[in-house]
Amino acid sequence: MAKKQFKAESKKLMNLMINSIYTNKEIFLREIISNASDAMDKLYYRSLTDTNMKIDHDDFKIEIVIDKEKRTLTIRDNGCGMTEEELENNLGTIARSGSSLFKEGMEKKEDIDIIGQFGVGFYSAFMVSSKVEVISRSYDSDKAYSWVSTGTDGYSIKETTKENYGTDIILTIKEDSEEENYSEYLDPYRIRNLVKKYSDYITYPICMEMEHSKKKEGTKDEYETVKEVETLNSLVPLWKKNKSDVQQEDYDTFYSDKFFDYEKPLMHIHTSAEGTVSYQSLLYIPSHAPYDYYTKEYEKGLQLYSNGVLIMEKCKELLPDYYSFVKGVVDSPDLSLNISRETLQQDRVLKVIAKNIEKKIHDELKKLMDQNRTDYEKFFQAFGMQLKFGVYNNYGMDKDKLQDLLMFYSSKEKKMISLKEYVEKMPKEQEYIYYACGETVDKIDLLPQVDQLKEKDYDILYLTEYVDEFALQTLMEFEGKKFMNASTTNLDLATAEEKEKLKKLNEENKDMFATMKEAIPEMKEIRFTSRLKNHPVCLVSDGAISVEMEKVINAMPTDEKIKASTILEINESHPIAQKLKDLYKKDKDELKEYTKILYAQARLIEGLPIDNPTEISNLICTELSK
Ligand code: ADP
């Protein structure tokens, strides 16, 4: 029979793995057991909704058989099994994204320890085996197939017989070499230890026949060797254990195994609640956003168990959208086993659990913010956007639950701070919480509109994400202090005397401004200002829609376009002010051209597009040539 070749990518991966100097080869067992457990989950999970299937949860088990003579280690499960096609597809190619990430990691770094960080799957079997045979029968078929491979040279599949559905993985363990003792994987005690070390939390029994020395019945000190089937794992899932019995490493391994993340989680939240509703939950905050997190494809949800039995892979009712990044499991004996998607939403028990979980997540995040700012910043970098969406979604219904978790960049502290921290440091006379928007912190810092606030030594929150201003506008205020955009006309910091002086100045020049306005009719007003220190001009918005919001809303894929109502302000103490006055007397056409340039300048500073770049560029050149 012709041998088939592995897909090119898989072949490379196998080569890397088989030839790696990786010392932690023992993890192959964890990978195979984890696949077996998944296969049983799949079958059981199907049976929950398919009443024709007669599956008893208690029948599921993983058996390990050692044959020292043949040098084989067999791992048998009675899970869903695989058809011929599935064998081909699943074992002939890299199955999941984790594997290709793994490959990248292996190629990039010399540090081979990356293997230990996350599941590498079925291929790891080749680290210890000279031959791997997979005999499988799908639950949906009477036919069984055998898949055989000795490594990178390919694989073959042929029909065979198998009494029951499920999968046998038969590893022919490599011969010992000078550097490597492979025979240890044929030692029952060594295997038992490996199961305890890596797979103790598996919820199905992992059984193996062990030899014991036992006192012969009726004798005083005569011993005989008996064989007994032993369950190697404790069967208590990790989340049901006492916190004090679980090591950090166990939490991390469980996470990467279950949620296919190659990076360690930022933190875990392990709770056990007793009362009207009892449940255990083990939640994780990932340390980075999954690649599809901010897309429609991402599905939130927690794994739902009823007394250790998986009843739902992703229960979305357990998490509000703003905490959709949380991964984890929830287990409650109070949940009915045949809970359905339809009845879920009304389920009282589930509602209580969801409410408690939400509060717990909030409190733990707050604690992290207060006690470990570095980690919190990392968290906020990854998921802060989601919290801010949460504030302004649903008309701000949830804002009170989220506002203390927000952080923004502070112009004074030069780092992210909370709103509380901002308010605490406000000088007595400061009335508002000031913010300014822009593409980057550096760009905002150069905005003319922030000068005056800096002069007063007020702190300014620099908002760089488009959702930021919407979130603040939804909050409206924090601890009684209203938010104020540095680029609005309401920014009223001048003294009464200064105001009077400015008013007079603008009154005197109103005819000049009228002429200037002819050059840019879309402008609501042009006037002098005393708010600018060094900059010649700036654009301020007048009304509820700021320039930043105009940018965001117009970038949305709808037909509705809006325009912020804007005012062009000119620094009355800048030499340009006198120049304009002179031009008004001497040459009104040139005054209009100057106005166009100044307006373009103000738009550029705001990061707004210019409608007539060619005209502006020609105007500048004409002026430069004079
Ligand atoms: P992963 O488990 O990460 O998807 P693997 O390389 O370990 O990748 O396995 C590839 C695929 O082969 C699995 O996704 C699964 O569909 C299938 N598979 C592996 N082991 C078994 C098994 N014991 N029973 C049924 N299917 C299995």
XYZ file of C-alpha atoms and ligand atoms in Angstrom:
653
model
C 0.000 0.000 0.000
C 1.290 3.413 -0.966
C 2.534 5.617 1.784
C 1.048 9.064 2.098
C 3.105 12.083 2.901
C 2.383 14.470 5.737
C 1.454 17.989 4.744
C 4.617 20.027 4.259
C 4.075 22.135 7.363
C 3.402 19.133 9.559
C 6.513 17.449 8.319
C 8.644 20.406 9.288
C 7.053 20.500 12.706
C 7.636 16.801 13.237
C 11.231 17.109 12.206
C 11.798 19.889 14.658
C 10.169 17.951 17.420
C 11.700 14.540 16.844
C 15.191 15.917 16.485
C 14.918 18.448 19.260
C 17.178 18.135 22.208
C 14.169 18.796 24.374
C 14.533 16.985 27.646
C 10.930 17.141 28.706
C 9.820 14.366 26.376
C 7.517 12.962 29.026
C 4.774 15.456 28.168
C 3.734 13.221 25.254
C 1.539 11.251 27.651
C -0.286 14.348 28.827
C -1.042 15.239 25.202
C -2.431 11.838 24.307
C -4.523 11.586 27.449
C -5.856 15.056 26.877
C -6.927 14.086 23.326
C -8.667 11.003 24.707
C -10.494 13.079 27.278
C -11.589 15.552 24.589
C -12.893 12.690 22.452
C -15.057 11.474 25.339
C -16.259 14.993 26.073
C -17.301 15.293 22.450
C -19.291 12.083 22.478
C -20.953 12.793 25.792
C -21.731 16.322 24.782
C -23.457 15.070 21.640
C -25.526 12.609 23.608
C -26.982 15.429 25.694
C -28.916 16.753 22.744
C -29.411 13.503 20.804
C -31.898 11.336 22.639
C -31.242 8.345 20.333
C -27.772 7.981 21.741
C -27.470 5.704 24.716
C -24.395 6.935 26.468
C -23.707 6.488 30.133
C -21.221 8.960 31.502
C -19.934 6.409 33.992
C -18.776 4.094 31.204
C -16.160 6.490 29.939
C -12.599 5.632 30.802
C -9.029 5.747 29.585
C -7.031 2.544 29.799
C -3.283 2.287 29.683
C -1.691 -1.031 28.767
C 2.013 -1.785 28.845
C 3.592 -4.646 26.948
C 7.256 -4.775 27.877
C 8.101 -7.522 25.421
C 6.672 -5.783 22.412
C 7.846 -2.439 23.853
C 4.375 -0.979 23.384
C 2.445 1.533 25.441
C -1.243 1.662 24.545
C -3.647 4.435 25.504
C -7.246 3.421 24.869
C -10.373 5.512 25.070
C -14.041 4.964 24.322
C -14.646 8.459 22.983
C -16.038 9.563 19.642
C -13.361 7.816 17.572
C -12.398 8.767 14.030
C -13.562 7.741 10.573
C -11.038 7.024 7.819
C -11.445 10.569 6.600
C -10.977 12.028 10.055
C -7.821 10.002 10.607
C -6.518 11.400 7.384
C -7.468 14.979 8.145
C -6.658 15.098 11.830
C -3.402 13.196 11.912
C -1.980 14.080 8.514
C -1.869 17.762 9.154
C -1.360 20.358 11.832
C -4.638 20.498 13.642
C -4.756 23.755 15.453
C -3.254 27.162 15.444
C -1.327 26.382 18.610
C 0.804 23.967 16.645
C 1.863 26.513 14.077
C 2.566 29.031 16.815
C 4.679 26.393 18.423
C 6.601 25.925 15.221
C 7.256 29.629 14.904
C 8.506 29.648 18.468
C 10.790 26.701 17.851
C 12.279 28.237 14.749
C 12.760 31.654 16.212
C 14.184 30.857 19.572
C 16.887 28.489 20.550
C 14.966 28.129 23.759
C 13.276 24.821 23.180
C 11.464 24.997 26.467
C 8.556 26.489 24.591
C 7.295 22.909 24.235
C 6.471 22.855 27.880
C 4.401 25.993 27.675
C 1.496 24.653 25.709
C 0.018 21.593 24.155
C 1.793 20.342 21.095
C -0.581 17.530 20.432
C -0.373 14.150 18.970
C 2.968 14.644 17.212
C 4.820 14.687 20.499
C 4.357 10.897 20.551
C 7.174 10.660 18.026
C 9.629 12.032 20.557
C 9.573 8.679 22.330
C 8.207 6.275 19.709
C 9.765 4.607 16.719
C 6.300 3.765 15.448
C 2.823 5.057 16.234
C -0.324 3.148 15.373
C -3.796 4.604 15.808
C -6.678 2.163 15.630
C -9.960 3.966 15.674
C -13.642 3.345 15.150
C -16.013 6.233 14.931
C -19.172 6.100 17.019
C -21.075 6.604 13.767
C -19.544 3.674 11.905
C -19.049 -0.115 12.041
C -15.745 0.106 10.291
C -12.446 0.565 12.013
C -9.197 1.876 10.544
C -5.560 1.676 11.428
C -3.231 4.611 10.855
C 0.479 3.817 11.068
C 3.566 5.968 10.853
C 7.202 5.622 11.781
C 7.893 9.330 11.596
C 8.504 11.891 8.941
C 8.541 9.379 6.069
C 4.740 9.441 5.921
C 1.834 7.293 7.051
C -0.554 4.662 5.756
C -4.165 3.853 6.557
C -5.877 0.485 6.183
C -9.120 -1.078 7.291
C -9.053 -3.222 10.386
C -11.435 -4.506 13.036
C -12.254 -3.094 16.421
C -14.974 -4.317 18.724
C -15.996 -1.042 20.276
C -16.027 2.571 19.195
C -13.141 4.718 20.401
C -9.432 4.974 19.807
C -6.318 2.974 20.693
C -3.031 4.815 20.427
C -0.266 2.195 20.307
C 3.222 3.572 20.775
C 6.217 1.406 20.032
C 8.730 2.913 22.410
C 12.183 3.700 20.969
C 15.187 1.594 21.878
C 17.392 3.089 24.565
C 20.384 5.032 23.343
C 23.477 6.278 25.103
C 21.897 9.588 25.981
C 18.328 8.584 26.395
C 16.539 5.991 28.445
C 13.211 5.399 26.711
C 12.405 2.168 28.508
C 11.221 4.179 31.479
C 7.987 4.713 29.571
C 7.359 0.991 29.845
C 7.593 1.132 33.618
C 4.114 1.183 35.238
C 5.337 3.239 38.209
C 6.850 5.853 35.976
C 3.609 6.034 33.966
C 1.563 6.309 37.139
C 3.706 9.233 38.264
C 3.343 10.949 34.924
C -0.431 10.636 35.055
C -0.475 12.080 38.551
C 1.854 14.879 37.577
C 0.166 16.056 34.393
C -3.274 14.536 34.101
C -4.639 14.271 37.593
C -7.485 16.688 36.914
C -8.864 14.678 33.980
C -12.475 13.971 34.843
C -12.564 10.410 33.459
C -10.830 7.550 35.234
C -7.405 6.665 33.863
C -6.877 2.989 34.638
C -3.898 0.684 34.437
C -3.150 -2.792 35.630
C -0.533 -2.649 38.357
C 1.358 -5.483 39.969
C 1.354 -5.624 43.721
C 3.024 -7.851 46.110
C 0.373 -9.171 48.486
C 0.398 -11.460 51.470
C -0.826 -14.886 50.510
C -4.061 -15.692 52.233
C -3.733 -18.095 55.091
C 0.016 -17.629 55.348
C 2.093 -15.641 57.786
C 4.788 -14.115 55.649
C 4.430 -15.555 52.220
C 3.912 -13.014 49.443
C 2.555 -13.352 45.956
C 2.351 -10.994 43.003
C -1.168 -10.001 42.073
C -2.422 -7.850 39.271
C -5.015 -5.221 40.028
C -6.552 -2.489 37.952
C -5.871 0.841 39.578
C -7.353 4.247 38.871
C -4.312 6.487 38.589
C -5.871 9.938 38.728
C -7.714 11.409 41.672
C -10.637 12.363 39.409
C -11.176 15.551 41.307
C -11.131 18.317 38.770
C -8.787 21.170 39.548
C -11.581 23.623 40.275
C -13.016 21.315 42.918
C -9.790 21.106 44.816
C -8.874 23.206 47.797
C -6.935 26.270 46.832
C -4.211 25.281 49.249
C -3.713 21.984 47.418
C -3.160 23.587 44.038
C 0.161 25.002 42.886
C 0.513 27.987 40.598
C 1.997 25.652 38.019
C -1.116 23.450 38.083
C -3.306 26.455 37.402
C -1.113 27.534 34.508
C -0.898 24.098 32.919
C -4.626 23.607 33.216
C -5.165 26.926 31.489
C -2.867 26.318 28.543
C -4.196 22.812 28.131
C -7.797 23.785 28.210
C -7.798 27.109 26.445
C -4.960 26.560 24.009
C -3.017 29.626 24.991
C 0.739 29.413 24.804
C 1.225 32.364 27.140
C 0.648 32.085 30.846
C -2.525 33.785 32.094
C -2.221 37.099 33.884
C -4.148 35.770 36.833
C -6.657 33.207 37.953
C -9.705 33.545 40.167
C -10.652 30.389 41.990
C -13.843 30.492 44.028
C -16.083 28.109 45.798
C -19.497 29.298 46.912
C -21.981 27.567 49.149
C -25.465 28.732 49.909
C -28.753 28.915 48.072
C -26.728 28.275 44.969
C -23.485 26.327 45.258
C -20.814 26.403 42.628
C -17.108 26.338 41.990
C -15.512 28.503 39.408
C -12.016 28.799 38.050
C -11.611 31.889 35.912
C -8.605 33.224 34.055
C -7.643 36.641 32.767
C -5.441 36.035 29.711
C -2.241 38.064 29.447
C -2.920 39.068 25.859
C -5.911 39.443 23.584
C -6.535 36.481 21.296
C -5.847 37.346 17.658
C -9.574 37.377 16.857
C -10.661 39.119 20.041
C -11.861 42.352 18.524
C -13.673 40.600 15.654
C -17.142 39.139 15.207
C -15.690 35.629 15.159
C -14.726 35.768 18.826
C -17.189 33.962 21.041
C -17.341 34.678 24.725
C -18.398 32.111 27.286
C -17.375 29.842 30.133
C -17.363 26.074 30.185
C -20.304 24.860 32.180
C -20.240 21.698 34.269
C -22.817 20.045 36.416
C -20.963 18.183 39.102
C -17.884 17.548 37.016
C -19.791 16.669 33.850
C -19.419 19.036 30.942
C -22.791 20.339 29.801
C -21.830 23.310 27.685
C -18.660 24.321 25.920
C -19.288 28.077 25.844
C -22.024 29.388 28.060
C -22.265 33.036 27.093
C -24.980 33.805 29.614
C -22.338 33.653 32.327
C -20.364 36.679 31.143
C -21.333 40.239 30.307
C -19.849 41.523 27.039
C -17.383 43.780 28.778
C -15.780 40.786 30.481
C -15.866 38.628 27.346
C -12.105 38.084 27.579
C -12.466 35.940 30.708
C -11.873 32.221 30.220
C -12.737 29.494 32.630
C -15.064 26.882 33.999
C -18.104 26.958 36.238
C -19.403 23.872 37.974
C -22.617 23.689 39.931
C -24.494 20.689 41.282
C -27.622 22.852 41.245
C -27.759 22.923 37.460
C -29.895 20.425 35.647
C -28.005 18.089 33.298
C -30.388 18.589 30.431
C -30.371 22.318 30.480
C -30.852 23.600 26.938
C -29.851 26.740 25.093
C -33.472 27.869 25.232
C -34.069 27.393 28.928
C -30.685 28.827 29.855
C -31.715 32.420 29.717
C -34.469 31.938 32.254
C -32.485 29.694 34.513
C -32.511 31.176 37.975
C -29.443 29.330 39.201
C -27.455 30.473 36.215
C -28.514 34.067 36.766
C -27.350 34.015 40.359
C -24.004 32.521 39.369
C -23.541 35.034 36.555
C -24.192 37.919 38.914
C -21.735 36.648 41.499
C -19.097 35.965 38.893
C -19.401 39.432 37.469
C -18.908 40.995 40.874
C -15.963 38.735 41.588
C -14.242 39.626 38.323
C -14.730 43.321 39.027
C -13.362 43.069 42.548
C -10.348 41.039 41.516
C -9.507 43.440 38.705
C -9.820 46.355 41.097
C -7.535 44.570 43.503
C -5.016 44.001 40.745
C -5.184 47.683 39.847
C -4.485 48.674 43.441
C -1.862 46.078 44.239
C -0.020 45.283 41.039
C -0.120 48.213 38.664
C 2.336 46.697 36.198
C 0.121 43.692 35.640
C -2.983 45.827 35.554
C -1.473 48.026 32.884
C -0.734 44.920 30.883
C -4.315 43.855 31.331
C -5.643 47.270 30.395
C -3.461 47.405 27.331
C -5.063 44.192 26.126
C -8.662 44.604 27.240
C -9.185 48.218 28.352
C -10.943 48.961 25.096
C -13.565 46.357 25.939
C -14.239 47.998 29.311
C -14.636 51.377 27.656
C -17.091 49.903 25.172
C -18.897 48.502 28.174
C -19.240 51.973 29.647
C -20.947 53.493 26.665
C -22.925 50.511 25.373
C -26.555 50.104 26.410
C -26.879 53.833 26.986
C -24.427 53.690 29.823
C -26.427 51.183 31.835
C -23.310 49.538 33.255
C -21.102 52.569 33.621
C -21.178 52.624 37.417
C -19.851 49.084 37.548
C -16.917 49.865 35.314
C -15.792 53.427 35.887
C -13.318 52.606 38.635
C -11.526 50.156 36.335
C -10.746 52.726 33.669
C -7.375 54.317 33.103
C -6.231 57.137 30.860
C -2.900 58.718 30.117
C -2.113 61.654 32.369
C -0.183 64.622 30.979
C 1.349 65.301 34.369
C 2.121 61.815 35.599
C 3.172 60.685 32.111
C 1.546 57.316 32.653
C -1.877 55.727 32.894
C -3.937 56.804 35.903
C -7.420 56.076 37.167
C -10.149 58.710 37.326
C -9.990 58.566 41.090
C -6.298 59.342 41.030
C -6.978 62.308 38.758
C -9.656 63.759 41.000
C -7.610 63.273 44.154
C -4.820 65.451 42.790
C -7.006 68.236 41.426
C -6.218 71.684 42.866
C -9.118 73.125 44.865
C -10.130 75.735 42.326
C -10.128 73.266 39.393
C -13.675 72.619 38.396
C -13.461 70.074 35.602
C -11.669 66.910 34.600
C -9.902 67.990 31.430
C -9.143 65.780 28.490
C -7.783 66.193 24.997
C -8.062 63.817 22.049
C -5.653 62.844 19.323
C -3.912 60.047 17.536
C -0.987 59.650 19.893
C 0.084 61.027 23.250
C 2.920 62.931 21.569
C 0.615 64.542 19.072
C -1.883 65.607 21.717
C 0.899 67.057 23.794
C 1.675 69.424 20.921
C -1.905 70.593 20.494
C -2.229 74.336 21.017
C -5.403 73.842 23.045
C -3.610 72.108 25.907
C -1.148 74.947 26.475
C -3.386 77.031 28.626
C -4.259 74.129 30.892
C -0.622 73.221 31.281
C 0.133 76.814 32.188
C -2.357 76.511 35.017
C -0.639 73.304 36.044
C -3.805 71.283 35.508
C -3.566 67.621 34.623
C -5.045 66.575 31.266
C -6.152 63.119 30.243
C -4.874 62.307 26.782
C -7.349 60.172 24.884
C -5.894 58.226 22.003
C -8.542 55.603 21.363
C -11.654 56.546 19.458
C -13.958 55.015 22.046
C -12.409 57.100 24.840
C -14.357 60.291 24.397
C -17.630 58.421 23.943
C -16.961 56.620 27.195
C -16.273 59.855 29.077
C -19.322 61.527 27.590
C -21.419 58.621 28.764
C -19.993 58.904 32.255
C -20.661 62.662 32.162
C -18.955 63.110 35.508
C -16.820 61.351 38.053
C -17.229 62.025 41.754
C -19.172 65.176 40.952
C -16.569 66.538 38.538
C -17.704 66.998 34.963
C -15.495 66.116 32.012
C -14.371 68.912 29.726
C -12.716 68.679 26.334
C -9.723 71.031 26.105
C -10.785 71.866 22.560
C -14.200 73.305 23.283
C -15.263 76.891 23.516
C -16.582 76.340 27.015
C -13.089 76.068 28.320
C -13.334 79.187 30.356
C -10.153 79.898 32.231
C -9.692 83.615 31.671
C -10.339 86.226 34.331
C -13.203 88.659 33.927
C -10.761 91.375 32.997
C -9.043 89.281 30.340
C -12.400 88.329 28.925
C -13.497 91.923 28.681
C -10.295 92.862 26.875
C -10.671 90.048 24.393
C -14.297 90.829 23.758
C -13.369 94.396 22.899
C -10.579 93.278 20.606
C -12.886 90.950 18.701
C -15.513 93.641 18.455
C -12.994 96.071 16.948
C -11.941 93.568 14.325
C -15.301 92.112 13.435
C -15.263 93.471 9.877
C -11.888 91.898 9.265
C -13.206 88.528 10.496
C -16.227 88.845 8.214
C -13.910 89.246 5.225
C -11.810 86.331 6.363
C -14.908 84.168 6.710
C -15.665 84.647 3.033
C -12.607 82.501 2.336
C -13.926 79.583 4.410
C -17.714 79.684 4.557
C -18.019 76.382 6.489
C -16.406 78.006 9.509
C -18.860 79.067 12.171
C -16.712 81.876 13.444
C -13.215 83.341 13.324
C -11.885 85.256 16.283
C -8.875 86.181 18.389
C -8.082 84.241 21.492
C -5.835 84.624 24.480
C -5.787 80.920 25.260
C -2.851 80.127 22.982
C 0.680 80.655 24.178
C 3.085 79.848 21.337
C 0.864 78.489 18.601
C -0.626 80.856 16.037
C -3.975 79.108 15.509
C -6.271 76.388 16.711
C -9.616 74.875 15.927
C -12.180 74.601 18.698
C -15.496 72.876 18.585
C -18.703 74.498 19.537
C -21.498 72.226 20.691
C -21.871 68.592 21.650
C -19.925 67.089 18.760
C -16.207 67.463 19.047
C -13.746 67.298 16.198
C -12.608 63.856 17.401
C -16.141 62.543 17.383
C -16.629 63.857 13.875
C -13.645 61.780 12.794
C -14.933 58.621 14.477
C -18.523 58.868 13.320
C -17.541 59.667 9.757
C -15.219 56.678 9.681
C -18.137 54.376 10.469
C -19.624 52.464 7.549
C -22.937 54.346 7.469
C -24.209 57.048 5.166
C -24.714 59.460 7.964
C -21.960 62.021 7.984
C -21.720 64.754 10.544
C -19.649 67.845 10.942
C -18.523 69.366 14.166
C -19.304 73.024 14.341
C -15.889 74.659 14.546
C -14.358 78.013 15.302
C -10.961 79.164 14.087
C -9.102 80.925 16.849
C -6.072 83.099 16.241
C -3.540 83.903 18.898
C -3.947 87.607 19.576
C -0.401 87.950 20.909
C 1.236 86.211 17.947
C 2.858 88.400 15.215
C 0.394 86.891 12.755
C -2.406 88.891 14.401
C -0.817 92.191 13.445
C -0.036 90.888 9.984
C -3.705 90.082 9.408
C -4.766 93.530 10.553
C -2.283 95.109 8.127
C -3.493 92.965 5.253
C -7.072 93.914 5.969
C -6.121 97.510 5.298
C -3.842 96.864 2.316
C -4.930 93.771 0.402
C -8.173 91.901 1.175
C -7.472 89.172 -1.385
C -4.198 88.312 0.236
C -5.918 88.346 3.630
C -8.266 85.655 2.368
C -5.370 83.556 1.147
C -3.696 83.849 4.532
C -6.936 82.746 6.125
C -7.049 79.644 3.973
C -3.515 78.731 4.975
C -4.198 79.316 8.665
C -7.324 77.200 8.505
C -5.460 74.376 6.762
C -2.793 74.606 9.444
C -5.368 74.314 12.219
C -6.931 71.273 10.559
C -3.545 69.606 10.137
C -2.758 70.062 13.808
C -6.087 68.382 14.635
C -5.284 65.492 12.314
C -8.170 66.410 10.022
C -7.982 66.084 6.243
C -7.675 69.110 3.975
C -10.162 69.299 1.106
C -7.938 71.357 -1.193
C -4.304 70.314 -0.614
C -3.089 71.488 -4.045
C -4.517 74.945 -3.585
C -3.009 75.246 -0.104
C 0.374 74.022 -1.224
C 0.399 76.556 -4.082
C -0.641 79.351 -1.727
C 2.185 78.549 0.667
C 4.689 78.539 -2.171
C 3.461 81.853 -3.452
C 3.899 83.369 -0.011
C 7.334 81.816 0.398
C 8.456 83.240 -2.919
C 7.601 86.810 -1.947
P -5.231 19.003 19.001
O -5.580 18.019 20.024
O -4.506 20.159 19.524
O -6.361 19.405 18.103
P -3.609 16.897 18.019
O -2.503 16.870 17.011
O -3.268 16.433 19.382
O -4.136 18.356 18.020
O -4.825 16.061 17.491
C -5.351 16.298 16.231
C -6.793 15.890 16.154
O -6.934 14.485 16.097
C -7.642 16.299 17.337
O -8.112 17.615 17.209
C -8.789 15.296 17.253
O -9.785 15.712 16.344
C -8.117 14.071 16.708
N -7.796 13.133 17.779
C -6.622 12.961 18.407
N -6.697 12.004 19.339
C -7.962 11.525 19.301
C -8.691 10.526 20.025
N -8.116 9.802 20.990
N -9.992 10.321 19.693
C -10.579 11.058 18.717
N -9.967 12.008 18.027
C -8.666 12.247 18.304
